[in-house]
Amino acid sequence: MSMPGMPGRGLAGMQGDTGGMSPQEQMMVKTIQGVMESCPGKTVMAGCMGFVLGGAFGLFMSSMSYDTPLTAAGQQLTSLPVREQLRRGFKDMGSRSFSSAKNFGIVGAIFSGTECCIEGFRAKNDMTNGIAAGCITGGVLGAKAGPQAAAIGCAGFAAFSTAIEYYLRMPSD
């Protein structure tokens, strides 16, 4: 795998040295690298990682959103036995966590797949790929709500992608 600014290397970053791997292990490493460097592999990996991150984020956010006894819903909840309160709380946390996980997974998969396809089509690795992928992702996610929402989603995701790409491509000191 060749990284920008580094000389090209052979299998698994080794020059001629197989590190004691058998030919079968070398083939497995080569196959795994090929899958991880392909657009479908990157898309699936980003979707799965987004699902896990979204689940953790949703679990955290749902644990912060319970009603206090000062609200009508909170008073109704506090009148229930503790076991029922816990059951409802965990059920709500699980459903919110799963919903957030699905959303993060979808966003990650769409963005990653789109960016990889654009990069392959353009044969360049620059900021334009991420910005265009952000616009397409935002447009796709906002399309159900109409053309205005798609345009706003496109602009919002493109702006966020621009900020992230600019930050990631800053020269390090």
JSON list of C-alpha atoms in Angstrom, two decimals:
[
{"chain": "A", "resi": 1, "resn": "MET", "atom": "CA", "xyz": [0.00, 0.00, 0.00]},
{"chain": "A", "resi": 2, "resn": "SER", "atom": "CA", "xyz": [1.51, 3.32, -1.01]},
{"chain": "A", "resi": 3, "resn": "MET", "atom": "CA", "xyz": [0.78, 6.36, 1.13]},
{"chain": "A", "resi": 4, "resn": "PRO", "atom": "CA", "xyz": [1.29, 9.96, -0.06]},
{"chain": "A", "resi": 5, "resn": "GLY", "atom": "CA", "xyz": [4.82, 11.11, 0.65]},
{"chain": "A", "resi": 6, "resn": "MET", "atom": "CA", "xyz": [6.12, 7.59, 1.22]},
{"chain": "A", "resi": 7, "resn": "PRO", "atom": "CA", "xyz": [7.93, 5.35, -1.22]},
{"chain": "A", "resi": 8, "resn": "GLY", "atom": "CA", "xyz": [5.90, 2.51, -2.69]},
{"chain": "A", "resi": 9, "resn": "ARG", "atom": "CA", "xyz": [6.20, -0.76, -0.83]},
{"chain": "A", "resi": 10, "resn": "GLY", "atom": "CA", "xyz": [5.33, -4.35, -1.44]},
{"chain": "A", "resi": 11, "resn": "LEU", "atom": "CA", "xyz": [2.95, -6.65, 0.33]},
{"chain": "A", "resi": 12, "resn": "ALA", "atom": "CA", "xyz": [1.76, -5.35, 3.73]},
{"chain": "A", "resi": 13, "resn": "GLY", "atom": "CA", "xyz": [4.38, -2.60, 3.72]},
{"chain": "A", "resi": 14, "resn": "MET", "atom": "CA", "xyz": [7.30, -5.02, 3.60]},
{"chain": "A", "resi": 15, "resn": "GLN", "atom": "CA", "xyz": [10.08, -4.83, 1.04]},
{"chain": "A", "resi": 16, "resn": "GLY", "atom": "CA", "xyz": [10.97, -8.37, 0.13]},
{"chain": "A", "resi": 17, "resn": "ASP", "atom": "CA", "xyz": [10.62, -9.53, 3.73]},
{"chain": "A", "resi": 18, "resn": "THR", "atom": "CA", "xyz": [7.60, -11.73, 4.30]},
{"chain": "A", "resi": 19, "resn": "GLY", "atom": "CA", "xyz": [7.90, -11.49, 8.07]},
{"chain": "A", "resi": 20, "resn": "GLY", "atom": "CA", "xyz": [7.75, -15.25, 8.46]},
{"chain": "A", "resi": 21, "resn": "MET", "atom": "CA", "xyz": [4.37, -15.50, 6.74]},
{"chain": "A", "resi": 22, "resn": "SER", "atom": "CA", "xyz": [3.48, -18.54, 4.72]},
{"chain": "A", "resi": 23, "resn": "PRO", "atom": "CA", "xyz": [2.33, -18.08, 1.10]},
{"chain": "A", "resi": 24, "resn": "GLN", "atom": "CA", "xyz": [-1.26, -18.66, 2.25]},
{"chain": "A", "resi": 25, "resn": "GLU", "atom": "CA", "xyz": [-0.97, -15.90, 4.88]},
{"chain": "A", "resi": 26, "resn": "GLN", "atom": "CA", "xyz": [0.57, -13.57, 2.30]},
{"chain": "A", "resi": 27, "resn": "MET", "atom": "CA", "xyz": [-2.37, -14.22, -0.01]},
{"chain": "A", "resi": 28, "resn": "MET", "atom": "CA", "xyz": [-4.84, -13.55, 2.81]},
{"chain": "A", "resi": 29, "resn": "VAL", "atom": "CA", "xyz": [-3.15, -10.23, 3.63]},
{"chain": "A", "resi": 30, "resn": "LYS", "atom": "CA", "xyz": [-3.21, -9.25, -0.03]},
{"chain": "A", "resi": 31, "resn": "THR", "atom": "CA", "xyz": [-6.91, -10.16, -0.32]},
{"chain": "A", "resi": 32, "resn": "ILE", "atom": "CA", "xyz": [-7.86, -8.23, 2.82]},
{"chain": "A", "resi": 33, "resn": "GLN", "atom": "CA", "xyz": [-5.94, -5.18, 1.61]},
{"chain": "A", "resi": 34, "resn": "GLY", "atom": "CA", "xyz": [-7.66, -5.41, -1.77]},
{"chain": "A", "resi": 35, "resn": "VAL", "atom": "CA", "xyz": [-11.10, -5.51, -0.14]},
{"chain": "A", "resi": 36, "resn": "MET", "atom": "CA", "xyz": [-10.32, -2.62, 2.19]},
{"chain": "A", "resi": 37, "resn": "GLU", "atom": "CA", "xyz": [-9.02, -0.49, -0.68]},
{"chain": "A", "resi": 38, "resn": "SER", "atom": "CA", "xyz": [-12.05, -1.16, -2.92]},
{"chain": "A", "resi": 39, "resn": "CYS", "atom": "CA", "xyz": [-15.07, 1.15, -3.00]},
{"chain": "A", "resi": 40, "resn": "PRO", "atom": "CA", "xyz": [-17.55, -1.52, -1.85]},
{"chain": "A", "resi": 41, "resn": "GLY", "atom": "CA", "xyz": [-15.20, -2.48, 1.00]},
{"chain": "A", "resi": 42, "resn": "LYS", "atom": "CA", "xyz": [-14.79, 1.13, 2.10]},
{"chain": "A", "resi": 43, "resn": "THR", "atom": "CA", "xyz": [-18.55, 1.69, 1.89]},
{"chain": "A", "resi": 44, "resn": "VAL", "atom": "CA", "xyz": [-19.37, -1.34, 4.03]},
{"chain": "A", "resi": 45, "resn": "MET", "atom": "CA", "xyz": [-16.63, -0.50, 6.53]},
{"chain": "A", "resi": 46, "resn": "ALA", "atom": "CA", "xyz": [-17.78, 3.13, 6.86]},
{"chain": "A", "resi": 47, "resn": "GLY", "atom": "CA", "xyz": [-21.41, 2.03, 7.23]},
{"chain": "A", "resi": 48, "resn": "CYS", "atom": "CA", "xyz": [-20.53, -0.48, 9.96]},
{"chain": "A", "resi": 49, "resn": "MET", "atom": "CA", "xyz": [-18.29, 1.95, 11.81]},
{"chain": "A", "resi": 50, "resn": "GLY", "atom": "CA", "xyz": [-20.95, 4.64, 11.53]},
{"chain": "A", "resi": 51, "resn": "PHE", "atom": "CA", "xyz": [-23.52, 2.20, 12.91]},
{"chain": "A", "resi": 52, "resn": "VAL", "atom": "CA", "xyz": [-21.33, 1.45, 15.95]},
{"chain": "A", "resi": 53, "resn": "LEU", "atom": "CA", "xyz": [-20.46, 5.11, 16.56]},
{"chain": "A", "resi": 54, "resn": "GLY", "atom": "CA", "xyz": [-24.09, 6.15, 16.07]},
{"chain": "A", "resi": 55, "resn": "GLY", "atom": "CA", "xyz": [-25.25, 3.51, 18.53]},
{"chain": "A", "resi": 56, "resn": "ALA", "atom": "CA", "xyz": [-22.85, 4.75, 21.19]},
{"chain": "A", "resi": 57, "resn": "PHE", "atom": "CA", "xyz": [-23.79, 8.38, 20.50]},
{"chain": "A", "resi": 58, "resn": "GLY", "atom": "CA", "xyz": [-27.51, 7.56, 20.58]},
{"chain": "A", "resi": 59, "resn": "LEU", "atom": "CA", "xyz": [-27.13, 5.66, 23.83]},
{"chain": "A", "resi": 60, "resn": "PHE", "atom": "CA", "xyz": [-25.34, 8.61, 25.41]},
{"chain": "A", "resi": 61, "resn": "MET", "atom": "CA", "xyz": [-27.84, 11.18, 24.12]},
{"chain": "A", "resi": 62, "resn": "SER", "atom": "CA", "xyz": [-30.86, 9.12, 25.11]},
{"chain": "A", "resi": 63, "resn": "SER", "atom": "CA", "xyz": [-29.54, 8.74, 28.64]},
{"chain": "A", "resi": 64, "resn": "MET", "atom": "CA", "xyz": [-29.49, 12.54, 28.94]},
{"chain": "A", "resi": 65, "resn": "SER", "atom": "CA", "xyz": [-33.07, 13.17, 27.81]},
{"chain": "A", "resi": 66, "resn": "TYR", "atom": "CA", "xyz": [-35.31, 11.77, 30.52]},
{"chain": "A", "resi": 67, "resn": "ASP", "atom": "CA", "xyz": [-38.16, 13.80, 31.89]},
{"chain": "A", "resi": 68, "resn": "THR", "atom": "CA", "xyz": [-37.97, 15.32, 35.32]},
{"chain": "A", "resi": 69, "resn": "PRO", "atom": "CA", "xyz": [-40.80, 14.91, 37.82]},
{"chain": "A", "resi": 70, "resn": "LEU", "atom": "CA", "xyz": [-41.71, 18.55, 37.16]},
{"chain": "A", "resi": 71, "resn": "THR", "atom": "CA", "xyz": [-43.27, 17.78, 33.74]},
{"chain": "A", "resi": 72, "resn": "ALA", "atom": "CA", "xyz": [-46.56, 16.02, 33.14]},
{"chain": "A", "resi": 73, "resn": "ALA", "atom": "CA", "xyz": [-44.86, 13.06, 31.44]},
{"chain": "A", "resi": 74, "resn": "GLY", "atom": "CA", "xyz": [-42.31, 12.88, 34.26]},
{"chain": "A", "resi": 75, "resn": "GLN", "atom": "CA", "xyz": [-45.01, 12.82, 36.95]},
{"chain": "A", "resi": 76, "resn": "GLN", "atom": "CA", "xyz": [-46.84, 10.06, 35.10]},
{"chain": "A", "resi": 77, "resn": "LEU", "atom": "CA", "xyz": [-43.60, 8.07, 34.91]},
{"chain": "A", "resi": 78, "resn": "THR", "atom": "CA", "xyz": [-42.74, 8.55, 38.58]},
{"chain": "A", "resi": 79, "resn": "SER", "atom": "CA", "xyz": [-46.10, 7.13, 39.64]},
{"chain": "A", "resi": 80, "resn": "LEU", "atom": "CA", "xyz": [-45.11, 3.75, 38.13]},
{"chain": "A", "resi": 81, "resn": "PRO", "atom": "CA", "xyz": [-43.17, 1.08, 40.04]},
{"chain": "A", "resi": 82, "resn": "VAL", "atom": "CA", "xyz": [-39.37, 1.30, 39.76]},
{"chain": "A", "resi": 83, "resn": "ARG", "atom": "CA", "xyz": [-39.13, -1.88, 37.72]},
{"chain": "A", "resi": 84, "resn": "GLU", "atom": "CA", "xyz": [-41.58, -0.48, 35.11]},
{"chain": "A", "resi": 85, "resn": "GLN", "atom": "CA", "xyz": [-39.71, 2.83, 35.06]},
{"chain": "A", "resi": 86, "resn": "LEU", "atom": "CA", "xyz": [-36.45, 1.00, 34.33]},
{"chain": "A", "resi": 87, "resn": "ARG", "atom": "CA", "xyz": [-38.08, -1.18, 31.68]},
{"chain": "A", "resi": 88, "resn": "ARG", "atom": "CA", "xyz": [-39.49, 1.85, 29.86]},
{"chain": "A", "resi": 89, "resn": "GLY", "atom": "CA", "xyz": [-36.23, 3.75, 30.21]},
{"chain": "A", "resi": 90, "resn": "PHE", "atom": "CA", "xyz": [-34.11, 0.94, 28.78]},
{"chain": "A", "resi": 91, "resn": "LYS", "atom": "CA", "xyz": [-36.61, 0.31, 25.99]},
{"chain": "A", "resi": 92, "resn": "ASP", "atom": "CA", "xyz": [-36.51, 4.00, 25.04]},
{"chain": "A", "resi": 93, "resn": "MET", "atom": "CA", "xyz": [-32.72, 4.08, 25.21]},
{"chain": "A", "resi": 94, "resn": "GLY", "atom": "CA", "xyz": [-32.49, 1.01, 22.98]},
{"chain": "A", "resi": 95, "resn": "SER", "atom": "CA", "xyz": [-34.85, 2.35, 20.33]},
{"chain": "A", "resi": 96, "resn": "ARG", "atom": "CA", "xyz": [-33.17, 5.77, 20.26]},
{"chain": "A", "resi": 97, "resn": "SER", "atom": "CA", "xyz": [-29.74, 4.19, 20.11]},
{"chain": "A", "resi": 98, "resn": "PHE", "atom": "CA", "xyz": [-30.75, 1.91, 17.22]},
{"chain": "A", "resi": 99, "resn": "SER", "atom": "CA", "xyz": [-32.31, 4.83, 15.35]},
{"chain": "A", "resi": 100, "resn": "SER", "atom": "CA", "xyz": [-29.16, 6.92, 15.72]},
{"chain": "A", "resi": 101, "resn": "ALA", "atom": "CA", "xyz": [-27.00, 3.95, 14.73]},
{"chain": "A", "resi": 102, "resn": "LYS", "atom": "CA", "xyz": [-28.98, 3.46, 11.50]},
{"chain": "A", "resi": 103, "resn": "ASN", "atom": "CA", "xyz": [-28.73, 7.14, 10.62]},
{"chain": "A", "resi": 104, "resn": "PHE", "atom": "CA", "xyz": [-24.97, 7.34, 11.24]},
{"chain": "A", "resi": 105, "resn": "GLY", "atom": "CA", "xyz": [-24.43, 4.11, 9.31]},
{"chain": "A", "resi": 106, "resn": "ILE", "atom": "CA", "xyz": [-26.40, 5.38, 6.31]},
{"chain": "A", "resi": 107, "resn": "VAL", "atom": "CA", "xyz": [-24.58, 8.72, 6.27]},
{"chain": "A", "resi": 108, "resn": "GLY", "atom": "CA", "xyz": [-21.18, 7.03, 6.57]},
{"chain": "A", "resi": 109, "resn": "ALA", "atom": "CA", "xyz": [-21.92, 4.53, 3.81]},
{"chain": "A", "resi": 110, "resn": "ILE", "atom": "CA", "xyz": [-23.32, 7.10, 1.38]},
{"chain": "A", "resi": 111, "resn": "PHE", "atom": "CA", "xyz": [-20.49, 9.57, 1.96]},
{"chain": "A", "resi": 112, "resn": "SER", "atom": "CA", "xyz": [-17.69, 7.03, 1.82]},
{"chain": "A", "resi": 113, "resn": "GLY", "atom": "CA", "xyz": [-19.04, 5.23, -1.23]},
{"chain": "A", "resi": 114, "resn": "THR", "atom": "CA", "xyz": [-19.66, 8.47, -3.08]},
{"chain": "A", "resi": 115, "resn": "GLU", "atom": "CA", "xyz": [-16.25, 9.89, -2.25]},
{"chain": "A", "resi": 116, "resn": "CYS", "atom": "CA", "xyz": [-14.52, 6.68, -3.36]},
{"chain": "A", "resi": 117, "resn": "CYS", "atom": "CA", "xyz": [-16.42, 6.61, -6.66]},
{"chain": "A", "resi": 118, "resn": "ILE", "atom": "CA", "xyz": [-15.65, 10.28, -7.34]},
{"chain": "A", "resi": 119, "resn": "GLU", "atom": "CA", "xyz": [-11.98, 9.72, -6.54]},
{"chain": "A", "resi": 120, "resn": "GLY", "atom": "CA", "xyz": [-11.86, 6.74, -8.88]},
{"chain": "A", "resi": 121, "resn": "PHE", "atom": "CA", "xyz": [-13.63, 8.64, -11.64]},
{"chain": "A", "resi": 122, "resn": "ARG", "atom": "CA", "xyz": [-11.43, 11.74, -11.33]},
{"chain": "A", "resi": 123, "resn": "ALA", "atom": "CA", "xyz": [-8.22, 9.79, -10.59]},
{"chain": "A", "resi": 124, "resn": "LYS", "atom": "CA", "xyz": [-7.26, 12.51, -8.10]},
{"chain": "A", "resi": 125, "resn": "ASN", "atom": "CA", "xyz": [-7.12, 12.69, -4.32]},
{"chain": "A", "resi": 126, "resn": "ASP", "atom": "CA", "xyz": [-7.95, 16.27, -3.40]},
{"chain": "A", "resi": 127, "resn": "MET", "atom": "CA", "xyz": [-10.48, 18.37, -1.48]},
{"chain": "A", "resi": 128, "resn": "THR", "atom": "CA", "xyz": [-12.95, 18.40, -4.37]},
{"chain": "A", "resi": 129, "resn": "ASN", "atom": "CA", "xyz": [-13.77, 14.72, -3.85]},
{"chain": "A", "resi": 130, "resn": "GLY", "atom": "CA", "xyz": [-14.88, 15.22, -0.25]},
{"chain": "A", "resi": 131, "resn": "ILE", "atom": "CA", "xyz": [-16.78, 18.41, -1.02]},
{"chain": "A", "resi": 132, "resn": "ALA", "atom": "CA", "xyz": [-18.67, 16.81, -3.91]},
{"chain": "A", "resi": 133, "resn": "ALA", "atom": "CA", "xyz": [-19.37, 13.69, -1.85]},
{"chain": "A", "resi": 134, "resn": "GLY", "atom": "CA", "xyz": [-20.69, 15.88, 0.97]},
{"chain": "A", "resi": 135, "resn": "CYS", "atom": "CA", "xyz": [-23.00, 17.70, -1.43]},
{"chain": "A", "resi": 136, "resn": "ILE", "atom": "CA", "xyz": [-24.31, 14.46, -2.92]},
{"chain": "A", "resi": 137, "resn": "THR", "atom": "CA", "xyz": [-24.80, 12.92, 0.53]},
{"chain": "A", "resi": 138, "resn": "GLY", "atom": "CA", "xyz": [-26.69, 15.95, 1.83]},
{"chain": "A", "resi": 139, "resn": "GLY", "atom": "CA", "xyz": [-28.80, 16.09, -1.32]},
{"chain": "A", "resi": 140, "resn": "VAL", "atom": "CA", "xyz": [-29.70, 12.40, -1.13]},
{"chain": "A", "resi": 141, "resn": "LEU", "atom": "CA", "xyz": [-30.62, 12.62, 2.55]},
{"chain": "A", "resi": 142, "resn": "GLY", "atom": "CA", "xyz": [-32.73, 15.75, 2.01]},
{"chain": "A", "resi": 143, "resn": "ALA", "atom": "CA", "xyz": [-34.40, 14.57, -1.21]},
{"chain": "A", "resi": 144, "resn": "LYS", "atom": "CA", "xyz": [-37.44, 13.05, 0.55]},
{"chain": "A", "resi": 145, "resn": "ALA", "atom": "CA", "xyz": [-38.40, 16.48, 1.89]},
{"chain": "A", "resi": 146, "resn": "GLY", "atom": "CA", "xyz": [-38.27, 18.17, -1.51]},
{"chain": "A", "resi": 147, "resn": "PRO", "atom": "CA", "xyz": [-35.87, 20.06, -3.77]},
{"chain": "A", "resi": 148, "resn": "GLN", "atom": "CA", "xyz": [-35.32, 22.95, -1.37]},
{"chain": "A", "resi": 149, "resn": "ALA", "atom": "CA", "xyz": [-34.36, 20.58, 1.46]},
{"chain": "A", "resi": 150, "resn": "ALA", "atom": "CA", "xyz": [-32.08, 18.67, -0.92]},
{"chain": "A", "resi": 151, "resn": "ALA", "atom": "CA", "xyz": [-30.32, 21.91, -1.91]},
{"chain": "A", "resi": 152, "resn": "ILE", "atom": "CA", "xyz": [-29.92, 22.98, 1.73]},
{"chain": "A", "resi": 153, "resn": "GLY", "atom": "CA", "xyz": [-28.66, 19.50, 2.65]},
{"chain": "A", "resi": 154, "resn": "CYS", "atom": "CA", "xyz": [-26.20, 19.64, -0.23]},
{"chain": "A", "resi": 155, "resn": "ALA", "atom": "CA", "xyz": [-24.90, 23.04, 0.86]},
{"chain": "A", "resi": 156, "resn": "GLY", "atom": "CA", "xyz": [-24.71, 22.07, 4.53]},
{"chain": "A", "resi": 157, "resn": "PHE", "atom": "CA", "xyz": [-22.89, 18.77, 4.02]},
{"chain": "A", "resi": 158, "resn": "ALA", "atom": "CA", "xyz": [-20.57, 20.37, 1.44]},
{"chain": "A", "resi": 159, "resn": "ALA", "atom": "CA", "xyz": [-19.68, 23.16, 3.88]},
{"chain": "A", "resi": 160, "resn": "PHE", "atom": "CA", "xyz": [-19.03, 20.66, 6.68]},
{"chain": "A", "resi": 161, "resn": "SER", "atom": "CA", "xyz": [-16.97, 18.47, 4.34]},
{"chain": "A", "resi": 162, "resn": "THR", "atom": "CA", "xyz": [-14.98, 21.52, 3.25]},
{"chain": "A", "resi": 163, "resn": "ALA", "atom": "CA", "xyz": [-14.15, 22.39, 6.86]},
{"chain": "A", "resi": 164, "resn": "ILE", "atom": "CA", "xyz": [-13.13, 18.80, 7.65]},
{"chain": "A", "resi": 165, "resn": "GLU", "atom": "CA", "xyz": [-11.06, 18.41, 4.47]},
{"chain": "A", "resi": 166, "resn": "TYR", "atom": "CA", "xyz": [-9.34, 21.74, 5.08]},
{"chain": "A", "resi": 167, "resn": "TYR", "atom": "CA", "xyz": [-8.49, 20.73, 8.64]},
{"chain": "A", "resi": 168, "resn": "LEU", "atom": "CA", "xyz": [-7.24, 17.26, 7.66]},
{"chain": "A", "resi": 169, "resn": "ARG", "atom": "CA", "xyz": [-5.07, 18.62, 4.84]},
{"chain": "A", "resi": 170, "resn": "MET", "atom": "CA", "xyz": [-3.41, 21.37, 6.89]},
{"chain": "A", "resi": 171, "resn": "PRO", "atom": "CA", "xyz": [0.36, 21.04, 6.95]},
{"chain": "A", "resi": 172, "resn": "SER", "atom": "CA", "xyz": [1.54, 19.70, 10.29]},
{"chain": "A", "resi": 173, "resn": "ASP", "atom": "CA", "xyz": [4.19, 21.63, 12.17]}
]
